[in-house]
Short mmCIF file of C-alpha atoms in Angstrom, two decimals:
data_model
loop_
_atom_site.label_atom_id
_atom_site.label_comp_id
_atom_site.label_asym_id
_atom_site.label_seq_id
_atom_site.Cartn_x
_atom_site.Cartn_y
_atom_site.Cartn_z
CA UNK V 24 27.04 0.58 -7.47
CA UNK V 25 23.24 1.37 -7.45
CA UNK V 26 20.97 0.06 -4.23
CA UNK V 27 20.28 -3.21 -4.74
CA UNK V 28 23.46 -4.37 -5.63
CA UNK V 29 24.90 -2.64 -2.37
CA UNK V 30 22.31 -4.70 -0.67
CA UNK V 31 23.19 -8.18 -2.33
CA UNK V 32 26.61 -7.75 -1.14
CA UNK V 33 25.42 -6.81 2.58
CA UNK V 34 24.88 -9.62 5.08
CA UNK V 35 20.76 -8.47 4.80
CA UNK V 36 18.56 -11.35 4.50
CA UNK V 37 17.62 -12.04 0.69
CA UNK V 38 14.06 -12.55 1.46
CA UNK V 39 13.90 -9.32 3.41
CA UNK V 40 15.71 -7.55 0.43
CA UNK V 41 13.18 -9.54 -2.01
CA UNK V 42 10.12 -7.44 -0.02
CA UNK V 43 12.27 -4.10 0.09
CA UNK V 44 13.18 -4.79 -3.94
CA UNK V 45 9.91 -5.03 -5.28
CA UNK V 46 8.79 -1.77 -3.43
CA UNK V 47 11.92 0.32 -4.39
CA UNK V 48 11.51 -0.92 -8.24
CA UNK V 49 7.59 0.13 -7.96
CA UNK V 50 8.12 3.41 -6.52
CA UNK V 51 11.41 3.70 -9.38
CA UNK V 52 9.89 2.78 -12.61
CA UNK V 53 5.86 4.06 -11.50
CA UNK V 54 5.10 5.87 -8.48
CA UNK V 55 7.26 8.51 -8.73
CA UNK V 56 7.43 9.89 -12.20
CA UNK V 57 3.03 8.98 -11.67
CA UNK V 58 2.97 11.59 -8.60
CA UNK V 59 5.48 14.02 -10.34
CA UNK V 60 2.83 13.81 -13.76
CA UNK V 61 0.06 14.62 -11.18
CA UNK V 62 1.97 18.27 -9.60
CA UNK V 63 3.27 16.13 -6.62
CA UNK V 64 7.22 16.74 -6.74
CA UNK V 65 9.82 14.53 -4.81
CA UNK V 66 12.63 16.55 -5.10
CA UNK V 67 12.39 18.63 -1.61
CA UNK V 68 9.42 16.95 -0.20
CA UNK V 69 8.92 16.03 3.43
CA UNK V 70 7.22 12.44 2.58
CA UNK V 71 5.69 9.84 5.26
CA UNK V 72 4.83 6.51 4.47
CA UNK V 73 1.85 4.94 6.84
CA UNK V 74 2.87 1.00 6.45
CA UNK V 75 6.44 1.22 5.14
CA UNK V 76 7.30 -2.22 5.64
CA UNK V 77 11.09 -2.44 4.74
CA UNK V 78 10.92 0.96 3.21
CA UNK V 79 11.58 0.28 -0.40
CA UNK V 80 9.48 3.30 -1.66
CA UNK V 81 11.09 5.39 0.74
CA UNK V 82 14.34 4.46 -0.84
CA UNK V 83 13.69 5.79 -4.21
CA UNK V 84 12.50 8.76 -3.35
CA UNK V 85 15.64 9.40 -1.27
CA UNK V 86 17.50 8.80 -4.36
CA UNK V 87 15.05 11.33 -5.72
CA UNK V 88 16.24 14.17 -3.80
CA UNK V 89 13.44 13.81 -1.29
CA UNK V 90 13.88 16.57 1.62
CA UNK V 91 12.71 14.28 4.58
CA UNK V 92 11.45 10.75 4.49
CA UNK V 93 9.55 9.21 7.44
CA UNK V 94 8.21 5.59 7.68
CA UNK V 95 5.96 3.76 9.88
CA UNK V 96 4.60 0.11 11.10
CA UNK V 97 2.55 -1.71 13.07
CA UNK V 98 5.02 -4.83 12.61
CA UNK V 99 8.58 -4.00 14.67
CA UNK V 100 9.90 -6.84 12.51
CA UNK V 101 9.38 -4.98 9.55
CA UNK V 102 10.93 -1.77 10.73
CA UNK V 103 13.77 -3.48 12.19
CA UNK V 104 14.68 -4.61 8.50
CA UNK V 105 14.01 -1.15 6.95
CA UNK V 106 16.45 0.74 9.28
CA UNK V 107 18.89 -2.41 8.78
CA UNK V 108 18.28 -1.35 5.20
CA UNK V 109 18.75 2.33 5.61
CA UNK V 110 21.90 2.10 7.06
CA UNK V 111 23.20 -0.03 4.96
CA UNK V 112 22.88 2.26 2.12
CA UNK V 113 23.63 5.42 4.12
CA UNK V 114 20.09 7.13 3.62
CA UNK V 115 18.45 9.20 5.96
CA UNK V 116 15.33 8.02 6.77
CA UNK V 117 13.32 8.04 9.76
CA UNK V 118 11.29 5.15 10.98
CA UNK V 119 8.92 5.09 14.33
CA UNK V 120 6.40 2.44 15.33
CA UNK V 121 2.64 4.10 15.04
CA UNK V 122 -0.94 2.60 14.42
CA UNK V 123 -2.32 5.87 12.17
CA UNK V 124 -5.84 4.51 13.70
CA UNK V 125 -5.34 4.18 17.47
CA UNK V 126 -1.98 6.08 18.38
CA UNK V 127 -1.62 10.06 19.09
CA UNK V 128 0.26 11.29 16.29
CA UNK V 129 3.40 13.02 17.32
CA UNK V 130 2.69 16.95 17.88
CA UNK V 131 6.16 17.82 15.20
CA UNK V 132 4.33 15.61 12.27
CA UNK V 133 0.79 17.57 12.76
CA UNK V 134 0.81 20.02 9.36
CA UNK V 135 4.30 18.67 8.59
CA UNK V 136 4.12 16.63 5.29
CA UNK V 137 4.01 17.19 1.83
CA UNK V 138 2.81 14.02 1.12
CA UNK V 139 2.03 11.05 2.09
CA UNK V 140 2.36 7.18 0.78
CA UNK V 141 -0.77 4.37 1.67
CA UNK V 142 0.07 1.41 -0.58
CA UNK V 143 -2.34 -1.64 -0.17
CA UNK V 144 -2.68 -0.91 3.59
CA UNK V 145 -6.20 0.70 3.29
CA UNK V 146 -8.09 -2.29 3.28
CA UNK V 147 -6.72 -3.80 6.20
CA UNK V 148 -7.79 -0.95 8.46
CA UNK V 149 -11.10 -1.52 10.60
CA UNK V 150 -12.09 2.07 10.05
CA UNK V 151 -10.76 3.66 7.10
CA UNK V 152 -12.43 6.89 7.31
CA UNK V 153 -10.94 7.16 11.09
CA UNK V 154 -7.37 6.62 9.31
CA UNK V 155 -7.73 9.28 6.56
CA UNK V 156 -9.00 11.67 8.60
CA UNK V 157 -5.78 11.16 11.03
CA UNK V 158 -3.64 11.03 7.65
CA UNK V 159 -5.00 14.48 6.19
CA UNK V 160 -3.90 16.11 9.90
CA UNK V 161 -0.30 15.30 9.44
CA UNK V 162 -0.70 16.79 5.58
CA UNK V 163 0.01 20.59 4.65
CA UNK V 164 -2.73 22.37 3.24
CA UNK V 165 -2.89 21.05 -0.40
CA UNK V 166 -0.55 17.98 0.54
CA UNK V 167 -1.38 14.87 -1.53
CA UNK V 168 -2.13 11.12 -0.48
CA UNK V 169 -1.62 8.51 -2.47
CA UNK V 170 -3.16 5.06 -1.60
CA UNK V 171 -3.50 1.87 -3.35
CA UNK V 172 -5.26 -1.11 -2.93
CA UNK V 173 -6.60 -4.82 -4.75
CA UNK V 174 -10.92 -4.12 -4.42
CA UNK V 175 -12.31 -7.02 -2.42
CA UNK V 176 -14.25 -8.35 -4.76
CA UNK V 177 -11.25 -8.69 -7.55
CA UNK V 178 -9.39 -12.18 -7.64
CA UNK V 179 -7.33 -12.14 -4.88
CA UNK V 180 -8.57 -9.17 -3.10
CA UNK V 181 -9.42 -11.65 -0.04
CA UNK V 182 -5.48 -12.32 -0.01
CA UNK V 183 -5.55 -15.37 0.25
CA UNK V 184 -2.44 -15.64 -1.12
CA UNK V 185 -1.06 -14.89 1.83
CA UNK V 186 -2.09 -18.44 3.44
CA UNK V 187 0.64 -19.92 1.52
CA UNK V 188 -1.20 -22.97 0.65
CA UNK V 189 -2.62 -24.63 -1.72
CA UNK V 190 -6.19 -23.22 -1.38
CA UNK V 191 -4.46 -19.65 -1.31
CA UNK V 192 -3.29 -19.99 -5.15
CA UNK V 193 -7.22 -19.76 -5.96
CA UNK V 194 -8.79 -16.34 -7.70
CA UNK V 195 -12.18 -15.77 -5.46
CA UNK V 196 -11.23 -18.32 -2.93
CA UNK V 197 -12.78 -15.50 -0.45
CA UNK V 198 -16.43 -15.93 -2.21
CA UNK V 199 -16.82 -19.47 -0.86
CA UNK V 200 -19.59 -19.75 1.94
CA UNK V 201 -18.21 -19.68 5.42
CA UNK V 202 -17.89 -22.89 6.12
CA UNK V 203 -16.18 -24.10 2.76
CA UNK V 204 -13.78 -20.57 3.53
CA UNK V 205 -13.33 -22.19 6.65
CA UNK V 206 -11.99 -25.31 5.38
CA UNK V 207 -9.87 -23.89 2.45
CA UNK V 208 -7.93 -21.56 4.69
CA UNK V 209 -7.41 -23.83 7.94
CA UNK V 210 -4.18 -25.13 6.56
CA UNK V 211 -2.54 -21.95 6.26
CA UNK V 212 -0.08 -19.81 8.55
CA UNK V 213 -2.08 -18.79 12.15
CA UNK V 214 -1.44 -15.43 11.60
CA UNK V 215 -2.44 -14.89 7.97
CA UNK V 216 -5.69 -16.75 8.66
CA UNK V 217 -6.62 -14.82 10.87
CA UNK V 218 -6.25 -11.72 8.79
CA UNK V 219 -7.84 -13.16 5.74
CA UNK V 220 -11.10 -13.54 8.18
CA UNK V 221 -10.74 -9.87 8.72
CA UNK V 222 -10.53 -8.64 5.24
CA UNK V 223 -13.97 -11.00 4.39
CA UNK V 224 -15.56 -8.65 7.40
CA UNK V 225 -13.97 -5.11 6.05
CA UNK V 226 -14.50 -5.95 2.27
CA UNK V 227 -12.47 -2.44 1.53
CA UNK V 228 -14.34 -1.48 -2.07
CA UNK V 229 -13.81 1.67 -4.18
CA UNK V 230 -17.28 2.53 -3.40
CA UNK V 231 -16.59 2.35 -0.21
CA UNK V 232 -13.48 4.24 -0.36
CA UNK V 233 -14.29 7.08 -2.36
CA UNK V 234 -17.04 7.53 0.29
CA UNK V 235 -14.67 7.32 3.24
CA UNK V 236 -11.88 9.98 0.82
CA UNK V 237 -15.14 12.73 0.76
CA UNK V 238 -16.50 12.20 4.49
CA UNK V 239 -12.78 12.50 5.59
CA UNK V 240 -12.67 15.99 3.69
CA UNK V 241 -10.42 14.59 1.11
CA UNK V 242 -10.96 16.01 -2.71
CA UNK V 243 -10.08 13.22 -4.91
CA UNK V 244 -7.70 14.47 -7.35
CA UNK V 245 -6.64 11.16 -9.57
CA UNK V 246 -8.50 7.51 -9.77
CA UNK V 247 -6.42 5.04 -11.89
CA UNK V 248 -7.46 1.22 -12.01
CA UNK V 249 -5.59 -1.78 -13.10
CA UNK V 250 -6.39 -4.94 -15.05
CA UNK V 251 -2.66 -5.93 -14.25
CA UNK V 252 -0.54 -3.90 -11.38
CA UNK V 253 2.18 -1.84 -11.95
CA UNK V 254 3.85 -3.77 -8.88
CA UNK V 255 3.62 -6.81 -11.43
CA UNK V 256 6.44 -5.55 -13.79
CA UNK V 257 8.65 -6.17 -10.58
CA UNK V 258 7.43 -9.27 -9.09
CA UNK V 259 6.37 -11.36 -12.39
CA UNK V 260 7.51 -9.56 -15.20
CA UNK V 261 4.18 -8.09 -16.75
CA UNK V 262 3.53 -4.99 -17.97
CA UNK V 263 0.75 -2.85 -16.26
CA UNK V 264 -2.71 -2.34 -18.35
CA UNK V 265 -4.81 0.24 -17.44
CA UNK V 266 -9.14 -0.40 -16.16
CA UNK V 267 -10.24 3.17 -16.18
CA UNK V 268 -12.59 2.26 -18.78
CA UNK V 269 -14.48 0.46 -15.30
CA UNK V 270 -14.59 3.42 -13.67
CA UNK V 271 -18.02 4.27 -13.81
CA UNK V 272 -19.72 0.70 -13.53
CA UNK V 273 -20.00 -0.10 -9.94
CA UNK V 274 -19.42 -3.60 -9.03
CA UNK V 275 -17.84 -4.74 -12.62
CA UNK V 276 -14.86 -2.14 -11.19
CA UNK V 277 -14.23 -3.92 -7.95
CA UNK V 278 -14.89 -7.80 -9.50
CA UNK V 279 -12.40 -7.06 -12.76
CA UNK V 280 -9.97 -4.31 -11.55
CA UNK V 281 -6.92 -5.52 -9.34
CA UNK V 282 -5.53 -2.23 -8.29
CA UNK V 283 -7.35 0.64 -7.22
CA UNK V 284 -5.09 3.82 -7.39
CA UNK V 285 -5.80 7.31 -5.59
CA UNK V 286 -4.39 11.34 -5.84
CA UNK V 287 -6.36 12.92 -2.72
CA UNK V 288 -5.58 16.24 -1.86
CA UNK V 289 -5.90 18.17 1.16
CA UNK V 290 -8.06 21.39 0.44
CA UNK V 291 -6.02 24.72 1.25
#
């Protein structure tokens, strides 16, 4: 019986196994065998995720023979479920509650990790250069990072998705003026509105990222963009296409490419 299947027959909820599936298939069918093709092995690694959620990448690289596996949130909810999930399948994984902006990393993670996993939490972070620079302290000297995120100025990059209303269901619904912003997202959930108005004031770009990568004495190994996400195979059934031809057109990058996808290393 593989993981999911031990999870369908667990009392988990299926929504909460939904989120954790999508991750785990991502991390299965792309992420992985992506780092390994980049000099970035599982097998043996001591990996920490920053914004695990329910841990579904975390999952497939314990099947991978990963050494140690750590996972953290800002969102108890979310951890709750992913240690729920973790000992439902029996895997060893560790998961603590830690803002990588505002908290004290622990002294033991300090030079600990091998590598470590930032998948479309990067643009939700009021000071991104602040964060990688905390994220390259927990990394051994030539550990990797690998981060992910939709560019602002792409379709949904505002996430307004996340509203869960009608208005949400728009591509560029985040380009509107304020006040007509204002009215398309008032009908959403409280809590995702308010985040949406963040991301319009961070506006996370690859411009702006590969800046804050350099500054945070990052070398930037791998850049790989997306016309459709590999996390789409998963959730709708598409097959990822590549964008790197956009690589070197500012702007026409961030409007056309949904996923921006990052290798940094740590210099030795």
């Amino acid at each position: 019986m593989n993981l999911r299947e031990t999870l369908e027959r667990s009392s988990i909820d299926p929504v909460v196994i939904y989120y954790w599936g999508y991750m785990y298939d991502l991390s299965r069918d792309y992420v992985i065998d992506y780092l390994e093709s980049n000099g970035i092995p599982i097998a043996g690694a001591s990996i920490v995720e920053i914004g695990c959620a329910e841990g579904g990448n975390l999952c497939a690289m314990a099947e991978r023979d990963a050494a140690e596996l750590v996972g953290t949130d800002i969102a108890e909810a979310r951890l709750k479920s992913a240690r729920e999930i973790s000992r439902a399948l029996g895997l060893d994984i560790r998961y603590s509650s830690n803002d990588i902006i505002y908290n004290e990393q622990p002294e033991e993670w300090l030079g600990h990790f091998d590598l470590a996993l930032l998948r479309d939490v990067i643009e939700h972070l009021d000071d991104a250069e602040t964060a990688l620079r905390n994220i390259r302290k927990l990394l051994k000297s030539n550990g990797a990072l690998y981060v992910t995120f939709p560019p602002w100025y792409s379709p949904f990059g505002g996430h307004q998705q996340l509203l869960m209303n009608t208005s949400g269901k728009f591509p560029f619904l985040h380009f509107l003026p304020g006040p007509l912003f204002e009215q398309a997202i008032k009908s959403g959930r409280p809590d995702d509105i308010v985040e949406v108005r963040r991301l319009r004031q961070i506006r996370m770009t690859t411009t702006k990222f590969r800046r804050a990568a350099v500054r945070a004495g990052f070398h930037i190994d791998d850049e790989r963009l997306f016309f459709i996400r590999p996390v789409f195979r998963s959730k709708f059934g598409l097959r990822p296409i590549g964008a790197n031809i956009l690589k070197p057109i500012p702007g026409l990058r961030d409007l056309l490419a949904l996923e921006a996808g990052y290798i940094l290393r740590n210099p030795a």
